[in-house]
Amino acid sequence: MVSAVPDRTELVGPLTALAQEETRHFFRVLAEIERRGLALGRCPVDPYARELQLRVRGSGSTRLRDRMLVGCLIEARSCERFSLLASHCTDDRLKRLWGDLFEAEAEHHTLFLKLAGVLGGPEAARARLDELAEEEAAIVAGLPLRIGIH
């Protein structure tokens, strides 16, 4: 997303910080996987995220706004899943990890919505998010149950 708006400093800084934080999260999860003697596996294409990405429309800043709003929805669902994982986990180390990721995903969800508002106004971003959320509900209703985050 940063490469789409290199001249928009009000977007570049927060998006870069988000990318750095996501990388730190990846390394935390990777360390936990390795600590347990496991290996990182191949990540299949997630049908939920793929279908949401297909709802991105427009070009330029409109397209970027939609990408951010799709990110907003994905982060919101991850937030919900990490909350459930943390609340049902009996391993203190994993419980702390899931709790930390829950908090981060909640912040990311809010950040994406705020940044989408920069690209055309907060009201327009909220209205488009509502449209995408309706489409998301239909996507989720049509997906089989499976184990996965995104």
Coordinates of C-alpha atoms in Angstrom, one line a residue:
M1 CA 0.0 0.0 0.0
V2 CA 2.9 2.4 0.7
S3 CA 4.1 2.1 -2.8
A4 CA 0.7 3.3 -4.1
V5 CA 1.0 6.7 -2.2
P6 CA 4.7 7.5 -1.7
D7 CA 3.9 11.2 -1.6
R8 CA 1.3 11.0 1.1
T9 CA 3.3 11.2 4.3
E10 CA 0.2 11.1 6.4
L11 CA -0.3 7.5 5.1
V12 CA 3.3 6.4 4.5
G13 CA 4.4 6.7 8.1
P14 CA 1.5 4.8 9.7
L15 CA 1.5 2.1 7.0
T16 CA 5.2 1.6 7.4
A17 CA 4.9 1.3 11.1
L18 CA 2.1 -1.2 10.7
A19 CA 4.3 -3.3 8.3
Q20 CA 7.1 -3.3 10.9
E21 CA 4.7 -4.3 13.7
E22 CA 3.3 -7.2 11.6
T23 CA 6.9 -8.4 10.9
R24 CA 7.6 -8.4 14.6
H25 CA 4.4 -10.4 15.2
F26 CA 5.5 -12.9 12.5
F27 CA 8.8 -13.4 14.3
R28 CA 7.1 -13.9 17.6
V29 CA 4.8 -16.6 16.1
L30 CA 7.8 -18.1 14.3
A31 CA 9.8 -18.3 17.5
E32 CA 6.9 -20.0 19.2
I33 CA 6.5 -22.5 16.4
E34 CA 10.3 -23.3 16.5
R35 CA 10.2 -23.5 20.4
R36 CA 7.6 -26.2 20.1
G37 CA 9.8 -28.1 17.6
L38 CA 7.5 -27.4 14.7
A39 CA 8.2 -25.9 11.3
L40 CA 6.5 -23.2 9.4
G41 CA 4.2 -24.7 6.8
R42 CA 3.1 -23.5 3.4
C43 CA 0.3 -21.0 3.8
P44 CA -2.6 -21.9 1.4
V45 CA -4.6 -19.2 -0.3
D46 CA -7.3 -18.1 2.2
P47 CA -10.7 -18.2 0.4
Y48 CA -12.1 -15.6 2.8
A49 CA -9.4 -13.0 2.1
R50 CA -9.3 -13.8 -1.6
E51 CA -13.1 -13.2 -1.9
L52 CA -12.8 -10.0 0.0
Q53 CA -10.0 -8.8 -2.2
L54 CA -12.2 -9.4 -5.2
R55 CA -14.6 -6.8 -3.9
V56 CA -12.0 -4.1 -4.2
R57 CA -13.1 -1.6 -6.9
G58 CA -12.0 1.5 -8.6
S59 CA -8.5 2.9 -9.3
G60 CA -6.1 5.2 -7.6
S61 CA -7.1 6.4 -4.2
T62 CA -10.5 4.8 -4.4
R63 CA -8.9 1.4 -4.9
L64 CA -6.4 2.0 -2.1
R65 CA -9.3 3.0 0.2
D66 CA -11.1 -0.2 -0.6
R67 CA -7.9 -2.2 0.0
M68 CA -7.6 -0.5 3.4
L69 CA -11.2 -1.3 4.2
V70 CA -10.8 -4.9 3.3
G71 CA -7.7 -4.9 5.6
C72 CA -9.9 -3.3 8.2
L73 CA -12.4 -6.2 8.0
I74 CA -9.7 -8.9 8.0
E75 CA -8.0 -7.3 11.0
A76 CA -11.4 -7.1 12.8
R77 CA -12.0 -10.8 12.3
S78 CA -8.5 -11.7 13.4
C79 CA -9.1 -9.6 16.5
E80 CA -12.2 -11.7 17.2
R81 CA -10.3 -15.0 16.7
F82 CA -7.3 -14.0 18.8
S83 CA -9.7 -12.9 21.6
L84 CA -11.3 -16.4 21.5
L85 CA -8.0 -18.1 21.4
A86 CA -6.7 -16.1 24.4
S87 CA -9.8 -16.6 26.4
H88 CA -9.8 -20.4 25.9
C89 CA -6.0 -21.1 26.1
T90 CA -4.6 -22.9 29.1
D91 CA -0.9 -22.4 28.1
D92 CA 0.2 -19.1 29.7
R93 CA 2.8 -18.3 27.1
L94 CA 0.3 -18.8 24.2
K95 CA -2.4 -17.0 26.1
R96 CA -0.1 -13.9 26.4
L97 CA 0.8 -14.2 22.7
W98 CA -2.8 -14.4 21.6
G99 CA -3.8 -11.6 23.9
D100 CA -1.0 -9.3 22.5
L101 CA -2.1 -10.1 19.0
F102 CA -5.7 -9.4 19.9
E103 CA -4.8 -5.9 21.1
A104 CA -2.6 -5.3 18.0
E105 CA -5.3 -6.4 15.6
A106 CA -7.8 -4.1 17.3
E107 CA -5.5 -1.2 16.7
H108 CA -4.9 -2.2 13.1
H109 CA -8.6 -2.5 12.4
T110 CA -9.0 1.1 13.7
L111 CA -6.0 2.4 11.9
F112 CA -7.1 1.0 8.5
L113 CA -10.5 2.7 8.9
K114 CA -8.9 6.0 9.9
L115 CA -6.5 5.9 7.0
A116 CA -9.3 5.0 4.6
G117 CA -11.0 8.1 5.8
V118 CA -8.0 10.2 4.7
L119 CA -8.6 9.0 1.2
G120 CA -12.0 10.5 0.6
G121 CA -13.5 11.4 3.9
P122 CA -14.5 9.4 7.0
E123 CA -18.2 9.3 6.1
A124 CA -17.5 7.8 2.6
A125 CA -15.1 5.3 4.2
R126 CA -17.7 4.2 6.8
A127 CA -20.4 3.9 4.1
R128 CA -18.1 1.7 1.9
L129 CA -17.0 -0.3 5.0
D130 CA -20.7 -1.0 5.7
E131 CA -21.2 -2.2 2.0
L132 CA -18.1 -4.4 2.3
A133 CA -19.3 -5.8 5.6
E134 CA -22.5 -6.9 4.0
E135 CA -20.6 -8.6 1.2
E136 CA -18.3 -10.1 3.8
A137 CA -21.3 -11.7 5.6
A138 CA -22.4 -13.3 2.4
I139 CA -18.9 -14.6 1.8
V140 CA -18.6 -16.1 5.2
A141 CA -22.0 -17.7 5.0
G142 CA -20.9 -19.5 1.9
L143 CA -17.6 -20.8 3.2
P144 CA -17.1 -24.2 4.7
L145 CA -15.9 -24.4 8.3
R146 CA -12.1 -24.8 8.6
I147 CA -9.2 -24.1 10.9
G148 CA -7.4 -21.0 10.0
I149 CA -6.6 -17.4 10.8
H150 CA -6.3 -15.6 7.4

